[in-house]
GROMACS .gro file of C-alpha atoms in nm:
model
  230
    1MET     CA    1   5.611   0.640   0.540
    2ASN     CA    2   5.844   0.915   0.660
    3LEU     CA    3   6.146   0.734   0.802
    4PHE     CA    4   6.263   1.051   0.976
    5ASP     CA    5   5.934   1.142   1.144
    6ILE     CA    6   5.987   1.192   1.517
    7LYS     CA    7   5.670   1.387   1.592
    8ASP     CA    8   5.549   1.321   1.948
    9ARG     CA    9   5.856   1.110   2.033
   10LYS     CA   10   5.982   1.145   2.391
   11ALA     CA   11   6.347   1.238   2.439
   12ILE     CA   12   6.607   1.320   2.703
   13VAL     CA   13   6.908   1.538   2.613
   14THR     CA   14   7.185   1.612   2.864
   15GLY     CA   15   7.407   1.918   2.836
   16ALA     CA   16   7.129   2.098   2.654
   17THR     CA   17   7.153   2.448   2.802
   18ARG     CA   18   7.420   2.553   2.550
   19GLY     CA   19   7.645   2.440   2.270
   20LEU     CA   20   7.595   2.117   2.081
   21GLY     CA   21   7.347   1.970   2.330
   22TYR     CA   22   7.129   2.279   2.289
   23GLY     CA   23   7.134   2.243   1.911
   24MET     CA   24   7.051   1.873   1.926
   25ALA     CA   25   6.761   1.930   2.165
   26GLU     CA   26   6.628   2.218   1.959
   27GLY     CA   27   6.648   2.008   1.643
   28LEU     CA   28   6.439   1.735   1.803
   29MET     CA   29   6.177   1.984   1.919
   30GLU     CA   30   6.164   2.155   1.580
   31ALA     CA   31   6.085   1.810   1.439
   32GLY     CA   32   5.797   1.765   1.687
   33ALA     CA   33   5.952   1.571   1.974
   34GLU     CA   34   5.886   1.636   2.342
   35VAL     CA   35   6.217   1.682   2.523
   36VAL     CA   36   6.351   1.684   2.876
   37ILE     CA   37   6.666   1.894   2.877
   38VAL     CA   38   6.918   1.829   3.154
   39GLY     CA   39   7.162   2.081   3.299
   40THR     CA   40   7.374   2.118   3.609
   41THR     CA   41   7.229   2.453   3.725
   42ASP     CA   42   6.893   2.628   3.745
   43LYS     CA   43   6.972   2.782   3.406
   44VAL     CA   44   6.812   2.472   3.257
   45LYS     CA   45   6.472   2.586   3.386
   46LYS     CA   46   6.503   2.918   3.203
   47VAL     CA   47   6.619   2.750   2.883
   48ALA     CA   48   6.323   2.509   2.901
   49GLU     CA   49   6.086   2.801   2.957
   50ASP     CA   50   6.230   2.979   2.652
   51PHE     CA   51   6.173   2.668   2.442
   52CYS     CA   52   5.813   2.642   2.567
   53ASN     CA   53   5.757   3.007   2.476
   54LYS     CA   54   5.853   2.916   2.120
   55GLY     CA   55   5.573   2.659   2.119
   56TYR     CA   56   5.783   2.349   2.188
   57LYS     CA   57   5.720   2.077   2.446
   58CYS     CA   58   6.013   2.103   2.684
   59HIS     CA   59   6.093   2.027   3.048
   60GLY     CA   60   6.406   2.124   3.241
   61VAL     CA   61   6.573   1.904   3.503
   62VAL     CA   62   6.872   1.999   3.717
   63CYS     CA   63   7.106   1.704   3.766
   64ASP     CA   64   7.462   1.666   3.896
   65LEU     CA   65   7.605   1.419   3.645
   66SER     CA   66   7.900   1.350   3.874
   67ASN     CA   67   7.665   1.229   4.150
   68ARG     CA   68   7.565   0.869   4.076
   69SER     CA   69   7.278   0.854   4.324
   70ASP     CA   70   7.142   1.182   4.185
   71LEU     CA   71   7.145   1.033   3.835
   72ASN     CA   72   6.915   0.748   3.931
   73GLU     CA   73   6.668   0.971   4.113
   74LYS     CA   74   6.661   1.237   3.843
   75PHE     CA   75   6.618   0.980   3.567
   76ILE     CA   76   6.292   0.870   3.730
   77GLU     CA   77   6.183   1.236   3.737
   78MET     CA   78   6.268   1.273   3.367
   79ILE     CA   79   6.063   0.967   3.271
   80ASN     CA   80   5.768   1.089   3.476
   81LEU     CA   81   5.780   1.429   3.302
   82LEU     CA   82   5.756   1.244   2.970
   83GLY     CA   83   5.447   1.053   3.079
   84GLY     CA   84   5.629   0.732   3.166
   85HIS     CA   85   5.769   0.665   2.819
   86LEU     CA   86   6.105   0.723   2.647
   87ASP     CA   87   6.203   0.695   2.280
   88ILE     CA   88   6.536   0.879   2.252
   89PHE     CA   89   6.832   0.942   2.483
   90ILE     CA   90   7.114   1.179   2.385
   91ASN     CA   91   7.419   1.233   2.601
   92GLY     CA   92   7.539   1.580   2.504
   93ALA     CA   93   7.700   1.676   2.835
   94GLY     CA   94   8.076   1.699   2.865
   95VAL     CA   95   8.352   1.876   3.055
   96GLN     CA   96   8.707   1.964   2.960
   97ARG     CA   97   9.030   2.020   3.154
   98ARG     CA   98   9.359   2.128   2.991
   99HIS     CA   99   9.706   2.055   3.133
  100PHE     CA  100  10.023   1.907   2.995
  101CYS     CA  101  10.017   1.531   3.044
  102GLU     CA  102  10.303   1.531   3.297
  103ASP     CA  103  10.117   1.790   3.508
  104PHE     CA  104   9.761   1.662   3.470
  105PRO     CA  105   9.595   1.653   3.819
  106MET     CA  106   9.422   1.331   3.912
  107ASP     CA  107   9.124   1.524   4.050
  108ASP     CA  108   9.069   1.673   3.704
  109TRP     CA  109   9.112   1.328   3.549
  110ASP     CA  110   8.843   1.188   3.780
  111ASP     CA  111   8.604   1.477   3.707
  112VAL     CA  112   8.631   1.439   3.329
  113ILE     CA  113   8.601   1.060   3.323
  114GLU     CA  114   8.306   1.066   3.566
  115VAL     CA  115   8.100   1.313   3.363
  116ASN     CA  116   8.207   1.228   3.009
  117LEU     CA  117   8.219   0.849   3.030
  118THR     CA  118   8.075   0.704   3.352
  119ALA     CA  119   7.762   0.921   3.355
  120ALA     CA  120   7.715   0.856   2.984
  121PHE     CA  121   7.718   0.482   3.050
  122GLU     CA  122   7.489   0.500   3.350
  123LEU     CA  123   7.229   0.711   3.169
  124ALA     CA  124   7.252   0.491   2.860
  125GLN     CA  125   7.205   0.187   3.085
  126LEU     CA  126   6.902   0.344   3.253
  127SER     CA  127   6.759   0.432   2.911
  128GLY     CA  128   6.821   0.079   2.784
  129ARG     CA  129   6.641  -0.067   3.083
  130GLN     CA  130   6.350   0.169   3.015
  131PHE     CA  131   6.325   0.062   2.651
  132ILE     CA  132   6.336  -0.305   2.750
  133LYS     CA  133   6.073  -0.250   3.021
  134GLN     CA  134   5.849  -0.075   2.766
  135LYS     CA  135   5.909  -0.355   2.513
  136SER     CA  136   5.966  -0.079   2.259
  137LYS     CA  137   6.236   0.030   2.020
  138GLY     CA  138   6.473   0.303   2.134
  139LYS     CA  139   6.745   0.533   2.006
  140ILE     CA  140   7.060   0.628   2.196
  141ILE     CA  141   7.305   0.888   2.067
  142LEU     CA  142   7.634   0.942   2.249
  143VAL     CA  143   7.867   1.230   2.165
  144ALA     CA  144   8.222   1.128   2.081
  145SER     CA  145   8.479   1.366   1.932
  146MET     CA  146   8.744   1.410   1.669
  147LEU     CA  147   8.980   1.347   1.961
  148THR     CA  148   8.833   0.997   1.987
  149PHE     CA  149   9.067   0.921   1.699
  150PHE     CA  150   9.345   1.184   1.718
  151GLY     CA  151   9.416   1.212   2.092
  152GLY     CA  152   9.457   1.588   2.099
  153TYR     CA  153   9.705   1.798   2.294
  154THR     CA  154   9.697   1.878   2.669
  155VAL     CA  155   9.364   1.689   2.700
  156PRO     CA  156   9.450   1.330   2.802
  157ALA     CA  157   9.138   1.281   3.016
  158TYR     CA  158   8.903   1.420   2.753
  159ALA     CA  159   9.065   1.213   2.478
  160ALA     CA  160   9.046   0.899   2.694
  161SER     CA  161   8.681   0.964   2.779
  162LYS     CA  162   8.587   1.015   2.414
  163GLY     CA  163   8.783   0.710   2.306
  164GLY     CA  164   8.583   0.523   2.567
  165ILE     CA  165   8.259   0.659   2.423
  166ALA     CA  166   8.341   0.504   2.085
  167GLN     CA  167   8.400   0.160   2.236
  168LEU     CA  168   8.099   0.193   2.468
  169THR     CA  169   7.882   0.270   2.165
  170LYS     CA  170   7.997  -0.051   1.997
  171ALA     CA  171   7.951  -0.260   2.312
  172LEU     CA  172   7.596  -0.133   2.374
  173SER     CA  173   7.504  -0.176   2.010
  174ASN     CA  174   7.635  -0.533   2.001
  175GLU     CA  175   7.410  -0.636   2.291
  176TRP     CA  176   7.103  -0.424   2.234
  177MET     CA  177   7.048  -0.416   1.858
  178SER     CA  178   6.858  -0.745   1.876
  179LYS     CA  179   6.629  -0.581   2.133
  180GLY     CA  180   6.542  -0.297   1.894
  181ILE     CA  181   6.771  -0.044   2.064
  182ASN     CA  182   6.982   0.150   1.815
  183VAL     CA  183   7.303   0.300   1.957
  184ASN     CA  184   7.521   0.547   1.767
  185ALA     CA  185   7.781   0.813   1.840
  186ILE     CA  186   7.834   1.146   1.670
  187ALA     CA  187   8.198   1.260   1.658
  188PRO     CA  188   8.210   1.636   1.590
  189GLY     CA  189   8.522   1.815   1.476
  190TYR     CA  190   8.615   2.170   1.576
  191MET     CA  191   8.292   2.326   1.700
  192ASP     CA  192   8.210   2.685   1.798
  193THR     CA  193   8.131   2.622   2.167
  194ASP     CA  194   8.238   2.762   2.503
  195MET     CA  195   8.468   2.462   2.543
  196ASN     CA  196   8.675   2.583   2.248
  197SER     CA  197   8.667   2.956   2.316
  198ALA     CA  198   9.036   2.963   2.416
  199LEU     CA  199   9.136   2.814   2.080
  200MET     CA  200   8.909   3.046   1.884
  201ASN     CA  201   9.046   3.353   2.063
  202ASP     CA  202   9.407   3.256   1.988
  203ASN     CA  203   9.456   3.400   1.640
  204LYS     CA  204   9.749   3.173   1.553
  205ARG     CA  205   9.574   2.853   1.666
  206ASN     CA  206   9.247   2.964   1.508
  207ASP     CA  207   9.416   3.018   1.171
  208GLU     CA  208   9.594   2.681   1.194
  209ILE     CA  209   9.267   2.504   1.271
  210LEU     CA  210   9.070   2.678   0.995
  211SER     CA  211   9.340   2.585   0.743
  212ARG     CA  212   9.265   2.216   0.811
  213ILE     CA  213   8.884   2.241   0.788
  214PRO     CA  214   8.753   2.196   0.431
  215ALA     CA  215   8.453   2.423   0.504
  216LYS     CA  216   8.693   2.693   0.636
  217ARG     CA  217   8.473   2.756   0.938
  218TRP     CA  218   8.407   2.615   1.283
  219GLY     CA  219   8.106   2.388   1.319
  220THR     CA  220   7.793   2.515   1.492
  221ALA     CA  221   7.517   2.370   1.706
  222ASP     CA  222   7.283   2.396   1.408
  223ASP     CA  223   7.510   2.160   1.215
  224MET     CA  224   7.413   1.887   1.462
  225LYS     CA  225   7.039   1.901   1.398
  226GLY     CA  226   6.999   1.707   1.076
  227LEU     CA  227   7.250   1.443   1.182
  228THR     CA  228   7.071   1.396   1.513
  229ILE     CA  229   6.732   1.351   1.346
  230PHE     CA  230   6.887   1.105   1.098
   0.00000   0.00000   0.00000
């Protein structure tokens, strides 16, 4: 038996139009899964079409993750696109705002917490309910961060949201493991994504960061694939 066989599994991946979410979704499809990718703009439709042109089973859904009523409605659409069944949910979506702590605007705080933590919980909750309704096993992967542990600099909302993801992962796992629902979080380090472009383009900061990475390079979306399948 191949313990890592996910052929024909049904999955939802948020934040999958670029960056780490894109890599995670692509990894699932390369391994034979059918995936609904979720994005905040119509770009998600084009990305899904590109995946389909490569021979993968992919559907694109536009969803405002900061709109709680939209989440519920769009989740139903996602399940319907997958034929009424779900096996895997991955929350890859995230936003970032940078200000010194003493100047951090509360509107930015609310935006980051809503997308990075509240939407992650709501979609995980909806997925958990779906698994329980199906009386089937399920896998949930949330995306934490190195800042879950280190706190970061000028990113109090992001650090708080990712710290929350770690504790949410434990809480969901504690309750749902006995129901056959496996909940984990992946905590990437410095990754080559749009979110980190400012750091990568600052030669001094880039050199400082690379000096602390044993591999001497930034992580990539492809680095997420094997870990996600595992």
